[in-house]
Structure formats: structure tokens, C-alpha cells
CSV table of N, CA, C and O and ligand atoms in Angstrom, one decimal:
chain,number,residue,atom,x,y,z
A,22,MET,N,76.4,11.2,70.7
A,22,MET,CA,77.9,11.1,70.4
A,22,MET,C,78.6,11.0,71.7
A,22,MET,O,78.3,11.7,72.7
A,23,SER,N,79.6,10.1,71.8
A,23,SER,CA,80.3,9.9,73.0
A,23,SER,C,81.3,11.1,73.3
A,23,SER,O,81.6,11.8,72.4
A,24,SER,N,81.8,11.2,74.5
A,24,SER,CA,82.7,12.3,74.8
A,24,SER,C,84.0,12.1,74.0
A,24,SER,O,84.6,13.1,73.6
A,25,ASP,N,84.4,10.8,73.7
A,25,ASP,CA,85.6,10.6,73.0
A,25,ASP,C,85.5,11.0,71.6
A,25,ASP,O,86.4,11.7,71.0
A,26,SER,N,84.4,10.7,70.9
A,26,SER,CA,84.3,11.1,69.5
A,26,SER,C,84.1,12.7,69.4
A,26,SER,O,84.5,13.3,68.5
A,27,ASN,N,83.5,13.3,70.5
A,27,ASN,CA,83.4,14.7,70.5
A,27,ASN,C,84.8,15.3,70.5
A,27,ASN,O,85.1,16.2,69.8
A,28,ASP,N,85.7,14.7,71.3
A,28,ASP,CA,87.1,15.2,71.4
A,28,ASP,C,87.8,15.1,70.1
A,28,ASP,O,88.5,16.0,69.6
A,29,THR,N,87.6,13.9,69.4
A,29,THR,CA,88.3,13.7,68.2
A,29,THR,C,87.9,14.7,67.1
A,29,THR,O,88.7,15.3,66.4
A,30,ALA,N,86.5,15.0,67.1
A,30,ALA,CA,86.0,15.9,66.1
A,30,ALA,C,86.5,17.3,66.3
A,30,ALA,O,86.8,18.1,65.4
A,31,ALA,N,86.6,17.8,67.5
A,31,ALA,CA,86.8,19.2,67.8
A,31,ALA,C,88.2,19.5,68.4
A,31,ALA,O,88.4,20.6,68.8
A,32,GLY,N,89.1,18.5,68.5
A,32,GLY,CA,90.4,18.7,69.1
A,32,GLY,C,90.3,18.5,70.6
A,32,GLY,O,89.2,18.4,71.2
A,33,SER,N,91.5,18.5,71.3
A,33,SER,CA,91.5,18.2,72.7
A,33,SER,C,91.1,19.4,73.5
A,33,SER,O,91.7,20.5,73.3
A,34,PRO,N,90.1,19.3,74.4
A,34,PRO,CA,89.7,20.4,75.2
A,34,PRO,C,90.7,20.7,76.4
A,34,PRO,O,91.3,19.8,76.9
A,35,ARG,N,90.7,21.9,76.8
A,35,ARG,CA,91.4,22.3,78.1
A,35,ARG,C,90.4,22.0,79.2
A,35,ARG,O,89.2,22.3,79.0
A,36,LEU,N,90.9,21.5,80.3
A,36,LEU,CA,90.0,21.0,81.3
A,36,LEU,C,90.1,21.9,82.6
A,36,LEU,O,91.2,22.2,83.0
A,37,SER,N,89.0,22.1,83.3
A,37,SER,CA,89.0,22.7,84.6
A,37,SER,C,87.9,22.0,85.5
A,37,SER,O,86.8,21.7,84.9
A,38,LEU,N,88.1,21.9,86.7
A,38,LEU,CA,87.2,21.2,87.6
A,38,LEU,C,86.6,22.2,88.6
A,38,LEU,O,87.3,22.8,89.4
A,39,TYR,N,85.3,22.3,88.6
A,39,TYR,CA,84.5,23.2,89.6
A,39,TYR,C,84.2,22.2,90.7
A,39,TYR,O,83.6,21.2,90.5
A,40,GLN,N,84.5,22.7,91.9
A,40,GLN,CA,84.4,21.8,93.1
A,40,GLN,C,84.6,22.5,94.4
A,40,GLN,O,84.8,23.7,94.3
A,41,TYR,N,84.4,21.8,95.5
A,41,TYR,CA,84.9,22.4,96.8
A,41,TYR,C,85.4,21.2,97.7
A,41,TYR,O,85.1,20.1,97.5
A,42,ASP,N,86.3,21.6,98.6
A,42,ASP,CA,87.0,20.6,99.4
A,42,ASP,C,86.2,19.6,100.1
A,42,ASP,O,86.5,18.4,100.1
A,43,ALA,N,85.1,20.0,100.8
A,43,ALA,CA,84.3,19.2,101.7
A,43,ALA,C,83.3,18.3,100.9
A,43,ALA,O,82.7,17.4,101.5
A,44,CYS,N,83.2,18.4,99.6
A,44,CYS,CA,82.3,17.6,98.9
A,44,CYS,C,82.9,16.2,98.6
A,44,CYS,O,83.9,16.1,97.9
A,45,PRO,N,82.2,15.1,99.0
A,45,PRO,CA,82.8,13.8,98.9
A,45,PRO,C,82.9,13.3,97.4
A,45,PRO,O,83.8,12.6,97.0
A,46,TYR,N,81.9,13.8,96.6
A,46,TYR,CA,81.9,13.4,95.2
A,46,TYR,C,83.1,14.1,94.5
A,46,TYR,O,83.8,13.6,93.6
A,47,CYS,N,83.4,15.3,94.9
A,47,CYS,CA,84.5,16.1,94.4
A,47,CYS,C,85.8,15.4,94.8
A,47,CYS,O,86.8,15.3,94.0
A,48,ALA,N,85.9,14.9,96.0
A,48,ALA,CA,87.1,14.2,96.5
A,48,ALA,C,87.4,13.0,95.6
A,48,ALA,O,88.5,12.7,95.3
A,49,LEU,N,86.3,12.2,95.2
A,49,LEU,CA,86.5,11.1,94.3
A,49,LEU,C,87.2,11.5,93.0
A,49,LEU,O,88.1,10.9,92.5
A,50,VAL,N,86.7,12.6,92.4
A,50,VAL,CA,87.2,13.1,91.2
A,50,VAL,C,88.7,13.6,91.4
A,50,VAL,O,89.6,13.3,90.5
A,51,ARG,N,88.9,14.3,92.5
A,51,ARG,CA,90.3,14.8,92.7
A,51,ARG,C,91.3,13.6,92.9
A,51,ARG,O,92.4,13.6,92.4
A,52,MET,N,90.8,12.5,93.5
A,52,MET,CA,91.6,11.3,93.7
A,52,MET,C,91.9,10.7,92.3
A,52,MET,O,93.1,10.3,92.0
A,53,ALA,N,91.0,10.6,91.4
A,53,ALA,CA,91.2,10.1,90.1
A,53,ALA,C,92.2,11.0,89.3
A,53,ALA,O,93.1,10.5,88.6
A,54,ILE,N,92.1,12.3,89.5
A,54,ILE,CA,93.0,13.2,88.8
A,54,ILE,C,94.4,12.9,89.3
A,54,ILE,O,95.4,12.9,88.5
A,55,ARG,N,94.6,12.8,90.6
A,55,ARG,CA,95.9,12.5,91.2
A,55,ARG,C,96.4,11.1,90.7
A,55,ARG,O,97.6,11.0,90.3
A,56,GLU,N,95.6,10.1,90.7
A,56,GLU,CA,96.0,8.8,90.3
A,56,GLU,C,96.5,8.8,88.8
A,56,GLU,O,97.4,8.1,88.5
A,57,LEU,N,95.8,9.6,88.0
A,57,LEU,CA,96.2,9.7,86.6
A,57,LEU,C,97.3,10.7,86.4
A,57,LEU,O,97.9,10.8,85.2
A,58,GLY,N,97.7,11.4,87.4
A,58,GLY,CA,98.9,12.3,87.3
A,58,GLY,C,98.5,13.5,86.4
A,58,GLY,O,99.4,14.0,85.7
A,59,LEU,N,97.3,14.0,86.5
A,59,LEU,CA,96.9,15.1,85.6
A,59,LEU,C,97.0,16.5,86.2
A,59,LEU,O,96.9,16.6,87.4
A,60,ASP,N,97.3,17.4,85.4
A,60,ASP,CA,97.4,18.8,85.8
A,60,ASP,C,96.2,19.6,85.3
A,60,ASP,O,96.2,20.1,84.3
A,61,ILE,N,95.1,19.5,86.2
A,61,ILE,CA,93.8,20.1,85.8
A,61,ILE,C,93.6,21.3,86.7
A,61,ILE,O,93.7,21.1,88.0
A,62,GLU,N,93.2,22.4,86.2
A,62,GLU,CA,92.9,23.6,87.1
A,62,GLU,C,91.7,23.3,88.0
A,62,GLU,O,90.7,22.9,87.5
A,63,ILE,N,91.9,23.5,89.3
A,63,ILE,CA,90.8,23.3,90.2
A,63,ILE,C,90.2,24.6,90.6
A,63,ILE,O,90.9,25.5,91.0
A,64,ARG,N,88.9,24.7,90.4
A,64,ARG,CA,88.2,26.0,90.7
A,64,ARG,C,87.2,25.8,91.8
A,64,ARG,O,86.2,25.1,91.7
A,65,ASP,N,87.6,26.3,93.0
A,65,ASP,CA,86.8,26.2,94.2
A,65,ASP,C,85.6,27.2,94.2
A,65,ASP,O,85.8,28.4,94.3
A,66,VAL,N,84.4,26.6,94.2
A,66,VAL,CA,83.2,27.5,94.1
A,66,VAL,C,82.8,28.1,95.4
A,66,VAL,O,82.0,29.1,95.4
A,67,LEU,N,83.3,27.6,96.5
A,67,LEU,CA,83.0,28.3,97.8
A,67,LEU,C,84.0,29.4,98.1
A,67,LEU,O,83.6,30.5,98.6
A,68,ARG,N,85.2,29.2,97.8
A,68,ARG,CA,86.2,30.2,98.1
A,68,ARG,C,86.1,31.4,97.0
A,68,ARG,O,86.5,32.5,97.3
A,69,HIS,N,85.6,31.0,95.8
A,69,HIS,CA,85.6,32.0,94.8
A,69,HIS,C,84.2,32.1,94.2
A,69,HIS,O,83.9,31.3,93.2
A,70,PRO,N,83.3,33.0,94.7
A,70,PRO,CA,82.0,33.1,94.2
A,70,PRO,C,81.9,33.3,92.7
A,70,PRO,O,80.9,32.9,92.0
A,71,ARG,N,82.9,33.9,92.1
A,71,ARG,CA,82.9,34.1,90.6
A,71,ARG,C,82.9,32.7,89.9
A,71,ARG,O,82.2,32.6,88.9
A,72,PHE,N,83.5,31.7,90.4
A,72,PHE,CA,83.5,30.4,89.8
A,72,PHE,C,82.1,29.8,89.9
A,72,PHE,O,81.7,29.1,89.0
A,73,ARG,N,81.5,30.0,91.1
A,73,ARG,CA,80.1,29.4,91.3
A,73,ARG,C,79.2,30.1,90.2
A,73,ARG,O,78.3,29.4,89.6
A,74,ARG,N,79.3,31.4,90.1
A,74,ARG,CA,78.5,32.1,89.1
A,74,ARG,C,78.7,31.6,87.7
A,74,ARG,O,77.8,31.4,86.9
A,75,GLU,N,80.0,31.4,87.4
A,75,GLU,CA,80.3,30.8,86.0
A,75,GLU,C,79.7,29.5,85.8
A,75,GLU,O,79.2,29.2,84.7
A,76,LEU,N,79.7,28.6,86.9
A,76,LEU,CA,79.2,27.3,86.8
A,76,LEU,C,77.7,27.3,86.5
A,76,LEU,O,77.2,26.6,85.6
A,77,ILE,N,77.0,28.1,87.3
A,77,ILE,CA,75.5,28.2,87.1
A,77,ILE,C,75.2,28.8,85.7
A,77,ILE,O,74.3,28.3,85.0
A,78,ALA,N,75.9,29.9,85.3
A,78,ALA,CA,75.6,30.5,84.1
A,78,ALA,C,75.9,29.6,82.9
A,78,ALA,O,75.1,29.5,81.9
A,79,GLY,N,77.0,28.9,83.0
A,79,GLY,CA,77.5,28.0,81.9
A,79,GLY,C,76.8,26.7,81.8
A,79,GLY,O,76.4,26.2,80.8
A,80,GLY,N,76.8,26.0,83.0
A,80,GLY,CA,76.4,24.6,83.1
A,80,GLY,C,74.9,24.5,83.4
A,80,GLY,O,74.3,23.4,83.2
A,81,GLY,N,74.3,25.5,84.0
A,81,GLY,CA,72.9,25.4,84.3
A,81,GLY,C,72.6,24.9,85.7
A,81,GLY,O,71.4,24.9,86.1
A,82,SER,N,73.6,24.5,86.5
A,82,SER,CA,73.3,24.0,87.8
A,82,SER,C,74.5,24.4,88.7
A,82,SER,O,75.7,24.4,88.2
A,83,SER,N,74.3,24.5,90.0
A,83,SER,CA,75.4,24.8,90.9
A,83,SER,C,76.0,23.5,91.4
A,83,SER,O,77.0,23.5,92.2
A,84,GLN,N,75.5,22.3,91.0
A,84,GLN,CA,76.0,21.1,91.5
A,84,GLN,C,77.5,20.9,91.1
A,84,GLN,O,77.9,21.2,90.0
A,85,VAL,N,78.2,20.4,92.1
A,85,VAL,CA,79.6,20.0,91.9
A,85,VAL,C,79.8,18.5,92.3
A,85,VAL,O,79.0,18.0,93.1
A,86,PRO,N,80.8,17.8,91.7
A,86,PRO,CA,81.8,18.4,90.8
A,86,PRO,C,81.2,18.6,89.4
A,86,PRO,O,80.3,17.9,89.0
A,87,CYS,N,81.9,19.5,88.7
A,87,CYS,CA,81.6,19.7,87.3
A,87,CYS,C,82.9,19.9,86.5
A,87,CYS,O,83.7,20.8,86.9
A,88,LEU,N,83.1,19.1,85.5
A,88,LEU,CA,84.3,19.3,84.6
A,88,LEU,C,83.9,20.2,83.4
A,88,LEU,O,83.0,19.9,82.7
A,89,ARG,N,84.7,21.3,83.3
A,89,ARG,CA,84.5,22.2,82.2
A,89,ARG,C,85.5,21.8,81.1
A,89,ARG,O,86.7,21.7,81.3
A,90,LEU,N,85.0,21.6,79.9
A,90,LEU,CA,85.8,21.3,78.7
A,90,LEU,C,85.8,22.4,77.7
A,90,LEU,O,84.7,22.7,77.2
A,91,ASP,N,86.9,23.1,77.5
A,91,ASP,CA,87.0,24.2,76.6
A,91,ASP,C,87.7,23.8,75.3
A,91,ASP,O,88.9,23.5,75.3
A,92,TYR,N,86.9,23.7,74.2
A,92,TYR,CA,87.5,23.2,73.0
A,92,TYR,C,88.2,24.3,72.2
A,92,TYR,O,87.8,25.5,72.3
A,93,PRO,N,89.1,23.9,71.3
A,93,PRO,CA,89.9,24.9,70.5
A,93,PRO,C,89.0,25.7,69.7
A,93,PRO,O,89.3,26.9,69.3
A,94,ASP,N,87.8,25.2,69.2
A,94,ASP,CA,86.9,25.9,68.4
A,94,ASP,C,86.0,26.9,69.1
A,94,ASP,O,85.2,27.6,68.5
A,95,GLY,N,86.2,27.0,70.5
A,95,GLY,CA,85.5,28.0,71.2
A,95,GLY,C,84.3,27.4,72.0
A,95,GLY,O,83.7,28.1,72.8
A,96,ARG,N,83.9,26.2,71.6
A,96,ARG,CA,82.8,25.6,72.3
A,96,ARG,C,83.2,25.2,73.7
A,96,ARG,O,84.3,24.9,74.0
A,97,THR,N,82.2,25.2,74.6
A,97,THR,CA,82.4,24.8,76.0
A,97,THR,C,81.4,23.7,76.4
A,97,THR,O,80.2,23.9,76.0
A,98,ARG,N,81.8,22.7,77.0
A,98,ARG,CA,80.9,21.6,77.5
A,98,ARG,C,81.1,21.5,79.0
A,98,ARG,O,82.2,21.6,79.5
A,99,TRP,N,80.0,21.3,79.7
A,99,TRP,CA,80.0,21.2,81.1
A,99,TRP,C,79.5,19.8,81.5
A,99,TRP,O,78.4,19.4,81.2
A,100,MET,N,80.4,19.0,82.1
A,100,MET,CA,80.1,17.6,82.5
A,100,MET,C,79.9,17.5,84.0
A,100,MET,O,80.8,17.6,84.8
A,101,TYR,N,78.6,17.1,84.3
A,101,TYR,CA,78.3,16.9,85.7
A,101,TYR,C,78.4,15.4,86.0
A,101,TYR,O,78.6,14.6,85.1
A,102,GLU,N,78.3,15.0,87.3
A,102,GLU,CA,78.3,13.6,87.8
A,102,GLU,C,79.7,13.1,87.9
A,102,GLU,O,80.4,12.8,86.9
A,103,SER,N,80.1,12.8,89.1
A,103,SER,CA,81.4,12.4,89.4
A,103,SER,C,81.8,11.1,88.6
A,103,SER,O,82.9,11.1,88.1
A,104,LEU,N,80.9,10.2,88.5
A,104,LEU,CA,81.3,8.9,87.9
A,104,LEU,C,81.5,9.1,86.4
A,104,LEU,O,82.4,8.5,85.8
A,105,ASP,N,80.7,10.0,85.8
A,105,ASP,CA,80.8,10.3,84.3
A,105,ASP,C,82.2,11.0,84.1
A,105,ASP,O,82.9,10.8,83.1
A,106,ILE,N,82.5,11.9,85.0
A,106,ILE,CA,83.8,12.7,84.9
A,106,ILE,C,85.0,11.7,85.0
A,106,ILE,O,85.9,11.7,84.2
A,107,ILE,N,84.9,10.8,86.0
A,107,ILE,CA,86.0,9.9,86.2
A,107,ILE,C,86.1,8.9,85.0
A,107,ILE,O,87.2,8.7,84.5
A,108,ASP,N,85.0,8.5,84.5
A,108,ASP,CA,85.0,7.6,83.4
A,108,ASP,C,85.6,8.3,82.2
A,108,ASP,O,86.5,7.8,81.5
A,109,TYR,N,85.3,9.6,82.0
A,109,TYR,CA,85.8,10.4,80.9
A,109,TYR,C,87.4,10.5,81.0
A,109,TYR,O,88.1,10.3,80.1
A,110,LEU,N,87.8,10.8,82.2
A,110,LEU,CA,89.3,11.0,82.4
A,110,LEU,C,90.0,9.7,82.2
A,110,LEU,O,91.1,9.8,81.6
A,111,ARG,N,89.5,8.6,82.7
A,111,ARG,CA,90.2,7.3,82.6
A,111,ARG,C,90.2,6.9,81.1
A,111,ARG,O,91.2,6.4,80.6
A,112,ARG,N,89.1,7.2,80.4
A,112,ARG,CA,89.1,6.8,78.9
A,112,ARG,C,90.2,7.7,78.2
A,112,ARG,O,90.8,7.2,77.3
A,113,ARG,N,90.2,9.0,78.5
A,113,ARG,CA,91.1,9.9,77.8
A,113,ARG,C,92.6,9.7,78.2
A,113,ARG,O,93.4,9.8,77.3
A,114,PHE,N,92.8,9.5,79.5
A,114,PHE,CA,94.2,9.6,80.0
A,114,PHE,C,94.7,8.3,80.6
A,114,PHE,O,95.9,8.2,80.9
A,115,GLY,N,93.8,7.3,80.8
A,115,GLY,CA,94.2,6.1,81.5
A,115,GLY,C,95.0,5.1,80.7
A,115,GLY,O,95.1,5.3,79.5
B,430,GSH,N1,75.4,12.4,91.8
B,430,GSH,C1,76.3,13.6,91.9
B,430,GSH,C2,76.1,14.2,93.3
B,430,GSH,C3,76.8,15.5,93.5
B,430,GSH,C4,76.4,16.3,94.7
B,430,GSH,O1,75.4,15.9,95.4
B,430,GSH,N2,77.0,17.4,95.0
B,430,GSH,C5,76.6,18.3,96.1
B,430,GSH,C6,77.8,18.6,97.0
B,430,GSH,S1,78.5,17.1,97.8
B,430,GSH,C7,76.2,19.6,95.5
B,430,GSH,O2,76.7,20.1,94.6
B,430,GSH,N3,75.1,20.1,96.1
B,430,GSH,C8,74.7,21.5,95.8
B,430,GSH,C9,73.9,21.6,94.5
B,430,GSH,O3,73.4,20.6,94.0
B,430,GSH,O4,73.7,22.8,94.1
B,430,GSH,C10,77.7,13.2,91.6
B,430,GSH,O5,78.1,12.0,91.8
B,430,GSH,O6,78.5,14.1,91.2
């Protein structure tokens, strides 16, 4: 099932981005967020170890960037890979 049909079935998720400043892949995602004019909560995993713990516990890996999608029905999805995240954001908001 694609991310778009997931969204349609379960309602629009609230988004947050797990990342850190010096990561080049994170910078690409932040640039796309700026270009699209989105207001997405940025969670810095180096400045806030709690966010890193959340990422590993929820997503299964410490790799960043990771987009967290919290659906109205309580489900959470963790999207890794900068290009997949950018593609998702452009499809949904572009
Ligand atoms: N193919 C991935 C690469 C992401 C990546 O290599 N992230 C590095 C930081 S620049 C990372 O999180 N390394 C630590 C880890 O994997 O736990 C993407 O495009 O998002």
C-alpha cells in the first residue's frame, strides 16, 4: 500500500522529523520542507537524547533523517531514507 493510500484510509498524520544539523541527508529533507513551506516539528537527536531513544525504540534504527507519522487512530509510522521522505512530502503537499 502506498503512503498516499495509507493516509487516505487512516486520516492525515501529524508529522515530525528526527534529524541533526550536520547530517547532509537531513539537510536535503529540511530544504524540501522549507521549499514546500511546511510547519513540521524538528526533533534533533543529538541535542535531545530522548528523541534518539524514541527513534530507536519506535523506528528500529538510529539512522536519520526519519519522518514520524502519527495517525489520528493512534498508529505511528516511521519513514527512513531522505529520498522517500522528500517524495512523500512532495506528493502530499506539492
Ligand atoms: N540513505 C540514507 C542515508 C542516511 C544516513 O547515512 N544518515 C547518517 C547520518 S548522515 C546516520 O544516521 N548515521 C547513523 C546511523 O545510521 O545510526 C538517506 O538518504 O537518508
